Short mmCIF file of C-alpha atoms and ligand atoms in Angstrom, two decimals:
data_model
loop_
_atom_site.label_atom_id
_atom_site.label_comp_id
_atom_site.label_asym_id
_atom_site.label_seq_id
_atom_site.Cartn_x
_atom_site.Cartn_y
_atom_site.Cartn_z
CA MET A 1 5.29 -16.42 30.79
CA GLU A 2 7.04 -19.71 31.43
CA ARG A 3 10.59 -20.05 32.70
CA TYR A 4 12.79 -22.96 31.57
CA GLU A 5 16.17 -23.91 32.97
CA THR A 6 17.04 -26.96 30.88
CA VAL A 7 17.44 -27.47 27.15
CA ALA A 8 15.04 -30.45 27.11
CA GLU A 9 12.19 -28.54 28.81
CA LEU A 10 12.52 -25.51 26.54
CA ARG A 11 12.72 -27.67 23.39
CA ALA A 12 9.61 -29.64 24.37
CA ALA A 13 7.67 -26.43 25.02
CA LEU A 14 8.68 -24.82 21.70
CA ASP A 15 8.16 -27.92 19.56
CA ALA A 16 4.39 -27.86 19.98
CA GLY A 17 4.11 -24.32 18.52
CA ARG A 18 6.67 -25.05 15.81
CA ARG A 19 4.59 -27.96 14.52
CA THR A 20 1.68 -25.60 13.90
CA GLY A 21 3.89 -23.19 11.96
CA LYS A 22 4.28 -20.51 14.64
CA THR A 23 7.22 -18.12 14.18
CA ILE A 24 9.70 -17.71 17.03
CA GLY A 25 11.70 -14.57 17.86
CA LEU A 26 14.78 -15.03 20.07
CA VAL A 27 16.42 -12.27 22.11
CA PRO A 28 19.71 -13.48 23.63
CA THR A 29 20.85 -11.46 26.68
CA MET A 30 23.09 -11.60 29.72
CA GLY A 31 20.34 -10.14 31.91
CA PHE A 32 20.26 -7.02 34.15
CA LEU A 33 17.80 -5.69 31.64
CA HIS A 34 17.37 -2.07 30.60
CA ALA A 35 15.42 -0.15 27.95
CA GLY A 36 17.88 -1.31 25.22
CA HIS A 37 17.03 -4.97 25.85
CA LEU A 38 13.34 -4.13 26.08
CA GLU A 39 13.48 -2.49 22.65
CA LEU A 40 14.83 -5.79 21.24
CA VAL A 41 11.95 -7.59 22.97
CA ARG A 42 9.43 -5.08 21.63
CA ARG A 43 10.63 -5.69 18.06
CA ALA A 44 10.54 -9.46 18.58
CA ARG A 45 7.03 -9.22 20.04
CA ALA A 46 5.79 -7.22 17.06
CA GLU A 47 7.29 -9.55 14.46
CA ASN A 48 6.74 -13.12 15.81
CA ASP A 49 4.08 -15.41 17.25
CA HIS A 50 6.30 -16.57 20.12
CA VAL A 51 9.02 -14.58 21.89
CA VAL A 52 11.84 -16.33 23.74
CA VAL A 53 14.38 -14.37 25.78
CA SER A 54 17.51 -16.08 27.10
CA ILE A 55 19.35 -14.82 30.17
CA PHE A 56 22.78 -16.39 30.51
CA VAL A 57 26.00 -14.75 31.64
CA ASN A 58 28.23 -16.81 29.40
CA PRO A 59 31.57 -17.54 31.13
CA THR A 60 33.38 -18.48 27.91
CA GLN A 61 33.25 -14.96 26.49
CA PHE A 62 35.01 -13.40 29.50
CA GLY A 63 38.81 -13.33 29.78
CA PRO A 64 40.48 -14.47 33.02
CA ASN A 65 40.88 -10.89 34.27
CA GLU A 66 37.47 -9.68 33.15
CA ASP A 67 34.30 -9.06 35.11
CA PHE A 68 32.42 -12.41 34.88
CA SER A 69 31.93 -12.71 38.65
CA SER A 70 31.05 -9.04 39.17
CA TYR A 71 28.75 -8.81 36.12
CA PRO A 72 25.49 -7.29 37.44
CA ARG A 73 22.63 -9.76 37.98
CA ASP A 74 19.02 -9.38 39.18
CA MET A 75 16.91 -12.33 38.02
CA GLU A 76 13.67 -11.41 39.84
CA ARG A 77 13.58 -7.91 38.38
CA ASP A 78 14.45 -9.24 34.91
CA LEU A 79 11.61 -11.79 35.03
CA GLN A 80 9.14 -9.10 36.07
CA LEU A 81 10.20 -6.79 33.20
CA LEU A 82 9.89 -9.64 30.68
CA ARG A 83 6.46 -10.60 31.99
CA GLU A 84 5.32 -6.99 31.54
CA ALA A 85 6.78 -6.96 28.02
CA GLY A 86 4.60 -9.92 26.98
CA VAL A 87 7.37 -12.49 26.56
CA ASP A 88 6.20 -16.11 26.20
CA ALA A 89 9.24 -18.02 27.40
CA VAL A 90 12.41 -17.15 29.26
CA PHE A 91 15.38 -19.51 29.15
CA THR A 92 17.65 -19.19 32.19
CA PRO A 93 20.10 -22.09 32.03
CA GLY A 94 22.83 -22.52 34.61
CA VAL A 95 26.41 -23.06 33.41
CA GLU A 96 25.89 -26.83 33.90
CA ALA A 97 22.89 -26.86 31.52
CA MET A 98 24.78 -25.04 28.75
CA TYR A 99 28.13 -26.75 29.29
CA PRO A 100 27.50 -30.21 30.80
CA GLU A 101 31.01 -31.12 29.61
CA PRO A 102 33.86 -29.02 28.25
CA LEU A 103 33.17 -28.25 24.58
CA ALA A 104 35.38 -29.89 21.97
CA THR A 105 33.88 -27.59 19.33
CA SER A 106 34.11 -23.83 18.95
CA ILE A 107 33.36 -21.25 16.30
CA SER A 108 36.06 -18.67 15.54
CA LEU A 109 35.77 -15.99 12.89
CA LYS A 110 38.95 -14.92 11.17
CA PRO A 111 39.83 -12.12 10.95
CA LEU A 112 36.48 -10.63 12.03
CA GLY A 113 36.53 -11.98 15.58
CA GLU A 114 40.19 -11.18 16.16
CA MET A 115 40.28 -7.53 15.15
CA LEU A 116 39.05 -4.41 17.02
CA ILE A 117 37.40 -5.57 20.30
CA GLY A 118 38.77 -9.05 19.56
CA LYS A 119 42.23 -7.52 20.15
CA VAL A 120 41.19 -5.87 23.42
CA ARG A 121 39.35 -9.06 24.55
CA PRO A 122 41.18 -12.07 23.02
CA GLY A 123 38.86 -15.07 22.61
CA HIS A 124 35.74 -13.00 23.36
CA PHE A 125 34.06 -13.48 19.98
CA THR A 126 34.80 -17.21 19.90
CA GLY A 127 32.87 -17.45 23.19
CA VAL A 128 30.05 -15.29 21.79
CA ALA A 129 29.75 -17.06 18.42
CA THR A 130 29.83 -20.50 20.01
CA VAL A 131 27.20 -19.77 22.66
CA VAL A 132 24.96 -18.00 20.14
CA ALA A 133 25.23 -21.01 17.79
CA LYS A 134 24.18 -23.22 20.72
CA LEU A 135 21.23 -20.94 21.50
CA PHE A 136 20.23 -20.96 17.81
CA ASN A 137 20.25 -24.77 17.77
CA ILE A 138 18.40 -25.01 21.09
CA VAL A 139 15.64 -22.53 20.19
CA GLN A 140 15.67 -22.77 16.36
CA PRO A 141 14.16 -19.30 16.06
CA THR A 142 12.73 -17.75 12.90
CA ARG A 143 14.41 -14.44 13.79
CA ALA A 144 17.02 -13.37 16.35
CA TYR A 145 17.49 -9.83 17.65
CA PHE A 146 20.80 -8.11 18.47
CA GLY A 147 21.69 -4.52 19.36
CA GLU A 148 23.74 -2.31 17.05
CA LYS A 149 25.54 -1.03 20.16
CA ASP A 150 27.57 -4.25 20.02
CA PHE A 151 28.21 -3.62 16.34
CA GLN A 152 31.11 -6.02 15.94
CA GLN A 153 29.11 -8.73 17.69
CA LEU A 154 26.20 -8.14 15.29
CA THR A 155 28.61 -8.33 12.33
CA VAL A 156 30.15 -11.55 13.70
CA ILE A 157 26.74 -13.18 14.11
CA ARG A 158 25.55 -12.13 10.66
CA ARG A 159 28.72 -13.61 9.14
CA MET A 160 28.43 -16.84 11.14
CA VAL A 161 24.83 -17.27 10.00
CA ARG A 162 25.86 -16.70 6.39
CA ASP A 163 28.91 -18.98 6.53
CA LEU A 164 27.16 -21.86 8.32
CA ASN A 165 23.71 -21.57 6.68
CA PHE A 166 21.65 -21.04 9.81
CA PRO A 167 18.07 -20.58 8.53
CA ILE A 168 17.57 -17.56 10.81
CA GLU A 169 16.93 -13.89 10.03
CA ILE A 170 19.22 -11.65 12.06
CA VAL A 171 17.62 -8.34 13.03
CA GLY A 172 19.87 -5.45 14.15
CA VAL A 173 18.21 -2.91 16.47
CA PRO A 174 19.43 0.73 16.80
CA THR A 175 21.15 1.71 20.06
CA VAL A 176 18.89 3.00 22.83
CA ARG A 177 20.53 5.92 24.68
CA GLU A 178 20.20 7.86 27.91
CA GLU A 179 19.04 11.46 27.52
CA ASP A 180 22.60 12.77 27.38
CA GLY A 181 23.58 10.29 24.65
CA LEU A 182 25.30 7.58 26.72
CA ALA A 183 24.50 4.16 25.22
CA MET A 184 22.49 2.09 27.68
CA SER A 185 24.51 -0.83 29.04
CA SER A 186 24.10 -3.16 31.99
CA ARG A 187 27.57 -2.15 33.09
CA ASN A 188 26.59 1.55 33.43
CA VAL A 189 25.39 0.85 37.01
CA ARG A 190 29.01 0.43 38.03
CA LEU A 191 29.90 3.99 36.99
CA SER A 192 30.40 6.49 39.83
CA GLU A 193 28.76 9.89 39.39
CA GLU A 194 32.05 11.29 38.14
CA ASN A 195 32.59 8.34 35.72
CA ARG A 196 29.04 8.74 34.50
CA ARG A 197 29.68 12.41 33.62
CA ALA A 198 32.97 11.56 31.89
CA ALA A 199 31.35 8.74 29.87
CA ARG A 200 29.25 11.26 27.94
CA VAL A 201 32.30 12.14 25.86
CA LEU A 202 32.09 8.82 23.99
CA SER A 203 28.75 9.45 22.28
CA ALA A 204 29.63 13.14 21.91
CA ALA A 205 32.86 12.29 20.06
CA LEU A 206 31.06 9.79 17.80
CA GLY A 207 28.40 12.42 17.07
CA LYS A 208 31.09 14.94 16.13
CA GLY A 209 32.83 12.38 13.90
CA ALA A 210 29.57 11.50 12.13
CA ALA A 211 28.79 15.20 11.62
CA LEU A 212 32.20 15.76 10.00
CA VAL A 213 31.61 12.83 7.64
CA SER A 214 28.18 14.00 6.58
CA ALA A 215 29.57 17.53 6.08
CA GLY A 216 31.98 16.09 3.50
CA GLU A 217 35.19 15.25 5.39
CA SER A 218 36.55 12.20 3.58
CA ASP A 219 39.95 11.83 5.25
CA ALA A 220 39.49 9.21 7.99
CA ALA A 221 42.70 10.36 9.72
CA ARG A 222 41.24 13.85 10.20
CA VAL A 223 37.94 12.54 11.57
CA TYR A 224 39.89 10.21 13.85
CA ALA A 225 42.08 13.08 15.14
CA VAL A 226 39.07 15.23 16.10
CA MET A 227 37.34 12.37 17.96
CA ARG A 228 40.59 11.33 19.64
CA GLN A 229 41.29 14.87 20.83
CA MET A 230 37.83 15.13 22.41
CA ILE A 231 38.21 11.81 24.22
CA ASP A 232 41.79 12.48 25.35
CA ALA A 233 40.66 15.81 26.83
CA GLU A 234 38.41 13.90 29.25
CA SER A 235 40.77 12.73 31.98
CA GLY A 236 38.36 10.13 33.40
CA VAL A 237 38.34 8.14 30.16
CA ALA A 238 41.11 5.78 28.99
CA LEU A 239 40.71 5.08 25.29
CA ARG A 240 41.30 1.44 24.35
CA SER A 241 40.36 1.57 20.67
CA LEU A 242 38.90 4.00 18.16
CA ASP A 243 38.25 2.92 14.59
CA ILE A 244 36.60 4.00 11.37
CA CYS A 245 35.44 0.92 9.50
CA ASP A 246 33.45 -0.19 6.49
CA VAL A 247 29.93 -0.97 7.78
CA ARG A 248 29.80 -4.29 5.96
CA ASP A 249 32.98 -6.09 7.02
CA LEU A 250 34.60 -3.69 9.51
CA ALA A 251 37.71 -3.31 7.32
CA ALA A 252 39.70 -0.15 8.15
CA VAL A 253 38.80 2.80 5.93
CA GLU A 254 41.22 5.57 4.95
CA ARG A 255 39.14 7.51 2.48
CA ILE A 256 35.51 7.83 3.52
CA ASP A 257 33.69 7.35 0.22
CA ARG A 258 31.13 4.80 1.49
CA PRO A 259 29.06 4.20 4.64
CA VAL A 260 31.29 3.71 7.67
CA VAL A 261 30.84 2.89 11.32
CA LEU A 262 32.77 4.73 14.02
CA LEU A 263 33.63 2.36 16.87
CA VAL A 264 34.96 3.22 20.31
CA THR A 265 36.06 1.12 23.30
CA ALA A 266 37.17 2.89 26.48
CA GLU A 267 37.72 2.24 30.15
CA VAL A 268 35.73 4.61 32.31
CA GLY A 269 36.66 3.98 35.94
CA PRO A 270 36.25 0.23 36.45
CA VAL A 271 34.07 -0.31 33.37
CA LEU A 272 34.89 -1.16 29.76
CA LEU A 273 32.31 0.69 27.65
CA ILE A 274 31.71 0.46 23.93
CA ASP A 275 29.72 2.60 21.55
CA GLN A 276 29.18 3.00 17.83
CA ARG A 277 27.73 5.33 15.29
CA GLU A 278 27.16 4.89 11.60
CA ALA A 279 28.12 7.74 9.29
CA ARG A 280 27.66 8.22 5.58
CA PRO A 281 29.18 10.74 3.23
CA GLU A 282 26.47 12.76 1.53
CA GLU A 283 27.01 11.28 -1.94
CA SER A 284 26.43 7.71 -0.62
CA ALA A 285 23.25 8.53 1.34
CA GLY A 286 20.58 5.94 0.58
CA ARG A 287 23.15 3.48 -0.80
N1 ATP B 1 21.56 0.40 24.50
C1 ATP B 1 21.21 -0.65 23.77
N2 ATP B 1 20.40 -0.49 22.70
C2 ATP B 1 20.04 -1.56 21.93
N3 ATP B 1 20.45 -2.83 22.17
C3 ATP B 1 21.25 -3.04 23.23
C4 ATP B 1 21.66 -1.97 24.07
N4 ATP B 1 22.46 -2.49 25.05
C5 ATP B 1 22.54 -3.81 24.81
N5 ATP B 1 21.81 -4.15 23.73
C6 ATP B 1 21.71 -5.47 23.12
O1 ATP B 1 21.12 -6.38 24.03
C7 ATP B 1 21.64 -7.68 23.79
C8 ATP B 1 22.11 -8.25 25.09
O2 ATP B 1 23.21 -7.49 25.56
P1 ATP B 1 23.81 -7.60 27.01
O3 ATP B 1 22.93 -8.44 27.86
O4 ATP B 1 25.26 -7.90 26.93
O5 ATP B 1 23.59 -6.13 27.55
P2 ATP B 1 24.53 -4.92 27.60
O6 ATP B 1 23.79 -3.82 28.22
O7 ATP B 1 25.17 -4.78 26.25
O8 ATP B 1 25.59 -5.36 28.63
P3 ATP B 1 27.09 -4.96 28.67
O9 ATP B 1 27.23 -4.25 29.94
O10 ATP B 1 27.69 -6.34 28.60
O11 ATP B 1 27.43 -4.13 27.48
C9 ATP B 1 22.78 -7.52 22.78
O12 ATP B 1 22.30 -7.85 21.49
C10 ATP B 1 23.09 -6.05 22.88
O13 ATP B 1 23.66 -5.52 21.69
C1 PAF B 2 24.82 -12.31 22.57
C2 PAF B 2 25.16 -12.66 24.03
C3 PAF B 2 23.88 -12.91 24.81
C4 PAF B 2 25.96 -13.98 24.00
O1 PAF B 2 26.31 -14.37 25.29
C5 PAF B 2 25.99 -11.55 24.68
O2 PAF B 2 27.23 -11.41 24.05
C6 PAF B 2 25.27 -10.24 24.78
O3 PAF B 2 24.49 -10.13 25.72
O4 PAF B 2 25.47 -9.35 23.96
N1 BAL B 3 27.23 -7.11 25.30
C1 BAL B 3 28.44 -7.87 25.03
C2 BAL B 3 28.69 -8.94 26.02
C3 BAL B 3 29.94 -8.78 26.79
O1 BAL B 3 30.37 -7.64 27.05
O2 BAL B 3 30.55 -9.79 27.16
#
């Protein structure tokens, strides 16, 4: 596995393979890798000739009071895990390599990037879409892999690719969970034991909501109320948003007569956690 820290070095290395028609799978990450990231890498490894993983904690997607400086980092461990996973190239640019000058260009999705988590984290998805567009142009992958855990992010990227004609296949990968259901996240390491216990309620509430939908409950307000009650009963968890949305465009749904995604954002101790679960009413199964 080779490590590259500048755009020019990475481009030169990838160009040789591209000329001979090799496919490239890209897995963009912010590092501090866990089994969720490694599942993205496994898929990329199985489906492409070359696998490139980027590790870059992108400052432009963090708000001024968010956790950019305390975001967990462990480059040596990450490199070791990627070596073991059979990755060909890892791109670890510094901020200077990605942003040699302040950008005059940005990509904002309206309303997709401004709703839901975009409300809790204003500007977040502009930072994400813009850095992902840069990574796409730097690597020019055949396929790029994103986790369904960050469901709105996946939806934003799919829409950007469609709107701007990026010739890239976006692959969404199901959420990898801890044994008790908690979605794996780099930020989980900052949960105290008590926070960690409380955090279980998020996946439990989504599971309950999805079960109600598949059992035939079509009134989104009723599904919402049950999930909300479960989360509110857990004193260690401060709910920031809870939504029932159309899986395709994340529009709010009142009557559940098509596949939906249940989305939750909550503060658990010092950490903002998100989770998601798709749910389909029985009559739309397979649609
Ligand atoms: N549990 C998971 N299962 C599947 N994919 C995941 C999981 N967690 C993260 N990913 C995906 O890995 C990619 C990189 O995510 P990132 O580096 O931000 O990790 P993270 O664990 O989501 O960190 P954070 O603490 O910021 O939520 C994203 O596409 C994300 O959706
Ligand atoms: C896609 C991404 C690497 C862009 O910085 C980040 O938002 C993430 O890790 O999900
Ligand atoms: N996984 C999403 C990146 C972020 O929280 O900024």
